[in-house]
CSV table of C-alpha atoms and ligand atoms in Angstrom, one decimal:
chain,number,residue,atom,x,y,z
A,1,MET,CA,-7.9,-9.8,44.1
A,2,LYS,CA,-7.4,-6.6,46.2
A,3,LEU,CA,-3.9,-6.2,47.7
A,4,ASP,CA,-5.0,-6.1,51.3
A,5,ARG,CA,-6.9,-9.4,50.9
A,6,LEU,CA,-4.0,-11.1,49.1
A,7,VAL,CA,-1.4,-10.0,51.7
A,8,GLY,CA,-3.7,-10.9,54.6
A,9,LYS,CA,-4.4,-14.4,53.1
A,10,HIS,CA,-1.0,-15.4,51.7
A,11,GLY,CA,1.0,-13.6,54.4
A,12,ARG,CA,-1.3,-15.2,57.0
A,13,ILE,CA,-1.6,-12.0,59.0
A,14,GLY,CA,-5.3,-11.1,58.3
A,15,ARG,CA,-6.7,-8.2,56.4
A,16,THR,CA,-6.4,-5.5,59.1
A,17,ALA,CA,-2.7,-6.2,59.7
A,18,ALA,CA,-2.2,-6.4,55.9
A,19,ARG,CA,-3.6,-2.9,55.5
A,20,ARG,CA,-1.2,-1.6,58.1
A,21,VAL,CA,1.9,-3.1,56.5
A,22,ILE,CA,0.7,-1.9,53.0
A,23,VAL,CA,0.2,1.7,54.2
A,24,ALA,CA,3.6,1.6,55.9
A,25,GLY,CA,5.2,0.9,52.5
A,26,ARG,CA,6.4,-2.6,53.4
A,27,VAL,CA,4.8,-4.3,50.5
A,28,ARG,CA,6.1,-4.6,46.9
A,29,VAL,CA,4.2,-5.7,43.8
A,30,ASP,CA,6.5,-6.7,41.0
A,31,GLY,CA,9.4,-5.1,42.8
A,32,ARG,CA,7.7,-1.7,43.3
A,33,VAL,CA,6.3,-0.4,46.7
A,34,GLU,CA,2.5,-0.3,46.6
A,35,VAL,CA,0.6,1.6,49.3
A,36,GLY,CA,-2.9,1.3,47.8
A,37,ILE,CA,-4.7,-1.2,50.0
A,38,SER,CA,-7.5,-1.7,47.4
A,39,GLN,CA,-5.1,-2.0,44.5
A,40,GLU,CA,-6.2,-4.9,42.2
A,41,VAL,CA,-3.5,-7.5,41.8
A,42,ASP,CA,-3.7,-10.1,39.1
A,43,ARG,CA,-2.5,-13.7,39.3
A,44,PHE,CA,0.8,-12.8,37.6
A,45,ALA,CA,2.1,-10.2,40.1
A,46,ARG,CA,4.8,-11.2,42.6
A,47,VAL,CA,4.0,-9.8,46.0
A,48,GLU,CA,6.6,-9.3,48.8
A,49,LEU,CA,6.4,-8.2,52.4
A,50,ASP,CA,9.6,-6.9,53.9
A,51,GLY,CA,11.5,-8.4,51.0
A,52,GLU,CA,10.0,-11.9,51.6
A,53,CYS,CA,7.9,-13.5,48.9
A,54,VAL,CA,4.2,-13.6,50.0
A,55,ARG,CA,3.0,-14.9,46.7
A,56,GLU,CA,5.0,-16.0,43.6
A,57,GLY,CA,3.7,-14.4,40.4
A,58,GLY,CA,2.4,-16.6,37.6
A,59,ARG,CA,4.0,-16.8,34.2
A,60,ARG,CA,2.7,-14.2,31.7
A,61,ILE,CA,2.9,-15.4,28.1
A,62,HIS,CA,2.6,-13.2,25.0
A,63,VAL,CA,3.2,-14.8,21.6
A,64,MET,CA,3.1,-13.6,18.0
A,65,MET,CA,2.6,-16.0,15.2
A,66,HIS,CA,2.8,-15.9,11.4
A,67,LYS,CA,-0.4,-17.7,10.7
A,68,PRO,CA,-0.3,-19.8,7.5
A,69,ALA,CA,-3.4,-20.3,5.3
A,70,GLY,CA,-5.5,-23.3,6.3
A,71,VAL,CA,-4.8,-23.0,10.0
A,72,VAL,CA,-7.7,-21.9,12.2
A,73,SER,CA,-7.6,-19.0,14.7
A,74,ALA,CA,-8.9,-21.1,17.6
A,75,THR,CA,-7.5,-22.9,20.5
A,76,ARG,CA,-9.0,-26.3,19.6
A,77,ASP,CA,-10.7,-27.6,16.5
A,78,ALA,CA,-11.9,-31.2,15.8
A,79,GLU,CA,-11.0,-31.0,12.1
A,80,HIS,CA,-8.2,-28.5,11.5
A,81,VAL,CA,-4.9,-27.5,12.8
A,82,THR,CA,-5.1,-24.5,15.1
A,83,VAL,CA,-2.6,-21.7,15.9
A,84,VAL,CA,-2.2,-23.2,19.4
A,85,ASP,CA,-1.3,-26.6,17.9
A,86,LEU,CA,1.7,-24.9,16.3
A,87,ILE,CA,3.0,-23.4,19.6
A,88,ASP,CA,5.6,-25.4,21.5
A,89,ASP,CA,5.2,-24.1,25.0
A,90,PRO,CA,4.3,-26.2,28.1
A,91,ASP,CA,1.6,-23.8,29.1
A,92,ARG,CA,0.1,-23.3,25.6
A,93,ASP,CA,-3.3,-24.6,26.8
A,94,GLU,CA,-3.7,-21.4,28.9
A,95,LEU,CA,-3.5,-19.2,25.8
A,96,HIS,CA,-6.3,-17.3,24.1
A,97,LEU,CA,-6.4,-15.3,20.9
A,98,VAL,CA,-6.3,-11.6,20.7
A,99,GLY,CA,-8.5,-11.2,17.6
A,100,ARG,CA,-9.1,-13.9,15.0
A,101,LEU,CA,-8.2,-14.2,11.3
A,102,ASP,CA,-10.2,-16.3,8.8
A,103,ARG,CA,-8.8,-19.7,8.0
A,104,SER,CA,-7.6,-18.5,4.6
A,105,THR,CA,-6.1,-15.3,6.0
A,106,THR,CA,-2.3,-15.2,6.7
A,107,GLY,CA,-0.2,-13.0,8.9
A,108,LEU,CA,0.0,-11.7,12.4
A,109,VAL,CA,-1.9,-13.4,15.2
A,110,LEU,CA,-1.4,-12.6,18.9
A,111,LEU,CA,-1.9,-15.0,21.8
A,112,THR,CA,-1.7,-14.6,25.5
A,113,ASN,CA,-2.8,-16.0,28.9
A,114,ASP,CA,-3.1,-12.4,30.2
A,115,GLY,CA,-6.7,-11.3,30.0
A,116,ASN,CA,-6.0,-7.8,31.1
A,117,TRP,CA,-3.5,-7.3,28.3
A,118,SER,CA,-5.8,-8.7,25.6
A,119,LYS,CA,-8.7,-6.6,26.9
A,120,ARG,CA,-6.7,-3.4,26.6
A,121,LEU,CA,-5.6,-4.3,23.1
A,122,MET,CA,-9.2,-5.1,21.9
A,123,ALA,CA,-11.1,-2.3,23.7
A,124,PRO,CA,-13.1,-0.5,21.1
A,125,GLU,CA,-12.3,2.9,22.5
A,126,LYS,CA,-8.6,2.3,22.1
A,127,LYS,CA,-9.1,2.0,18.3
A,128,VAL,CA,-5.9,0.0,17.9
A,129,ALA,CA,-4.9,-0.2,14.2
A,130,LYS,CA,-5.0,-3.5,12.3
A,131,VAL,CA,-3.1,-3.3,9.1
A,132,TYR,CA,-3.9,-5.7,6.2
A,133,LEU,CA,-2.4,-6.3,2.7
A,134,VAL,CA,-5.3,-7.1,0.4
A,135,GLU,CA,-5.3,-8.6,-3.1
A,136,THR,CA,-8.5,-8.4,-5.1
A,137,ARG,CA,-10.1,-10.1,-8.1
A,138,ASP,CA,-10.9,-6.8,-9.9
A,139,VAL,CA,-9.3,-3.5,-10.2
A,140,ILE,CA,-9.8,-1.2,-7.2
A,141,PRO,CA,-11.0,2.2,-8.4
A,142,VAL,CA,-9.4,5.3,-6.9
A,143,GLY,CA,-12.8,6.4,-5.6
A,144,ALA,CA,-12.7,3.4,-3.1
A,145,VAL,CA,-10.3,5.4,-0.9
A,146,GLU,CA,-13.1,7.9,-0.2
A,147,GLU,CA,-15.7,5.1,0.3
A,148,PHE,CA,-13.6,3.3,2.8
A,149,ALA,CA,-12.9,6.5,4.7
A,150,ARG,CA,-16.7,7.3,4.8
A,151,GLY,CA,-17.6,3.8,6.0
A,152,PHE,CA,-20.2,1.2,5.0
A,153,TYR,CA,-23.5,0.5,6.6
A,154,PHE,CA,-23.6,-3.2,7.8
A,155,HIS,CA,-27.3,-4.3,8.1
A,156,THR,CA,-26.5,-7.3,10.3
A,157,GLU,CA,-24.9,-5.2,13.1
A,158,ASP,CA,-26.9,-2.1,12.3
A,159,LEU,CA,-23.8,0.1,12.2
A,160,THR,CA,-21.5,2.1,9.9
A,161,THR,CA,-17.9,1.0,9.8
A,162,ALA,CA,-15.4,3.5,11.3
A,163,PRO,CA,-13.2,5.5,8.9
A,164,ALA,CA,-10.6,3.1,7.4
A,165,GLU,CA,-7.5,4.1,5.5
A,166,LEU,CA,-7.1,2.5,2.1
A,167,GLU,CA,-3.8,2.9,0.4
A,168,LEU,CA,-3.6,1.7,-3.2
A,169,LEU,CA,-0.4,-0.2,-4.0
A,170,GLY,CA,-1.3,-1.5,-7.4
A,171,GLU,CA,-4.4,-2.1,-9.6
A,172,ARG,CA,-5.5,-5.0,-7.5
A,173,ARG,CA,-3.4,-4.5,-4.4
A,174,ALA,CA,-4.0,-2.3,-1.3
A,175,ARG,CA,-3.0,-1.7,2.3
A,176,LEU,CA,-6.0,-1.3,4.5
A,177,THR,CA,-5.9,0.1,8.1
A,178,LEU,CA,-8.9,-0.6,10.3
A,179,HIS,CA,-9.5,0.6,13.9
A,180,GLU,CA,-12.1,-2.0,14.8
A,181,GLY,CA,-12.6,-5.7,14.1
A,182,ARG,CA,-15.9,-6.9,12.8
A,183,TYR,CA,-16.7,-10.3,11.5
A,184,HIS,CA,-15.1,-10.8,8.0
A,185,GLN,CA,-14.8,-7.0,7.9
A,186,VAL,CA,-12.2,-6.6,5.1
A,187,LYS,CA,-14.0,-9.1,2.8
A,188,ARG,CA,-17.4,-7.5,3.5
A,189,MET,CA,-16.0,-4.0,2.8
A,190,PHE,CA,-14.6,-5.0,-0.6
A,191,HIS,CA,-17.8,-6.9,-1.4
A,192,ARG,CA,-19.7,-3.6,-0.9
A,193,ILE,CA,-17.7,-2.0,-3.7
A,194,GLY,CA,-18.5,-5.0,-6.0
A,195,ASN,CA,-15.1,-6.6,-5.6
A,196,ARG,CA,-13.7,-9.7,-4.0
A,197,VAL,CA,-10.7,-10.4,-1.8
A,198,VAL,CA,-8.5,-13.2,-3.1
A,199,ALA,CA,-5.7,-12.9,-0.6
A,200,LEU,CA,-5.6,-11.3,2.8
A,201,HIS,CA,-2.5,-10.9,5.1
A,202,ARG,CA,-2.3,-9.0,8.4
A,203,GLU,CA,1.0,-7.1,8.8
A,204,ARG,CA,0.5,-5.2,12.1
A,205,VAL,CA,-1.7,-4.8,15.2
A,206,GLY,CA,-1.1,-1.6,17.1
A,207,GLU,CA,2.7,-1.2,17.4
A,208,ILE,CA,3.4,-4.9,16.9
A,209,VAL,CA,4.7,-5.6,13.4
A,210,LEU,CA,5.0,-9.1,11.9
A,211,PRO,CA,8.8,-9.4,11.3
A,212,ALA,CA,9.9,-10.3,7.8
A,213,GLU,CA,12.1,-13.2,9.2
A,214,LEU,CA,9.2,-14.9,10.8
A,215,ALA,CA,8.2,-17.6,8.3
A,216,PRO,CA,4.6,-18.9,8.0
A,217,GLY,CA,3.9,-21.2,10.9
A,218,GLY,CA,6.7,-19.6,12.9
A,219,TRP,CA,6.1,-18.0,16.3
A,220,ARG,CA,8.1,-16.2,19.0
A,221,TYR,CA,7.5,-14.6,22.4
A,222,LEU,CA,6.9,-10.8,22.3
A,223,THR,CA,9.6,-8.6,23.7
A,224,LYS,CA,9.0,-6.5,26.8
A,225,GLU,CA,8.8,-3.4,24.5
A,226,GLU,CA,6.2,-5.0,22.3
A,227,VAL,CA,4.1,-6.1,25.3
A,228,GLU,CA,4.2,-2.6,26.8
A,229,ALA,CA,3.5,-0.8,23.4
B,301,URA,N1,-11.3,-9.3,7.8
B,301,URA,C1,-11.6,-10.4,7.1
B,301,URA,O1,-12.5,-10.4,6.2
B,301,URA,N2,-11.0,-11.5,7.4
B,301,URA,C2,-9.9,-11.6,8.3
B,301,URA,O2,-9.4,-12.7,8.5
B,301,URA,C3,-9.6,-10.4,9.0
B,301,URA,C4,-10.3,-9.3,8.7
């Protein structure tokens, strides 16, 4: 909602008077003076007029989880346990996933009730890095590094995958950094070089790293720094 409309409605002064008080610097959004009458204000922002609360902000929730294998990246599932089932928060039903992992994949999953935050993190133009540890059935040839960097053509979507960084850690072990998130992307990329992923684990999304002390099935709220990164 635009700030003038919100102040007019919740402050019961009407939109015209709301514009006057905003321009005069009497309105604060999350503690900061805001003079933009058309500023979009989401449901989480606390809005004050002359230091009096006009509208209490909602509770923003940002969670990281170490997803165990066998748990589905969904909010509800008739058959399987979901990541949301594992979160003990009174408002957990408001949460949505910021990118999914396959049921067999382990590692970092992010959840939030803040749609603007998840949109920013998922926006294709932001090219946020997703880092995976991969174990494969067969030996990964050195030439794969070049192939992953060049990209693979996916018929279904009619596109070529963006340059991905493959770092070989062992004969059948690698770290893969993607800057996009297509359906089953890691598995499909390895399939294209005639190999097969036998274990997949996500270590990082953007600047948010799965901490070593967070055991499978464990979760915690993100810190302010992690949310802002
Ligand atoms: N790529 C996959 O193939 N699976 C995942 O879970 C994530 C990325």
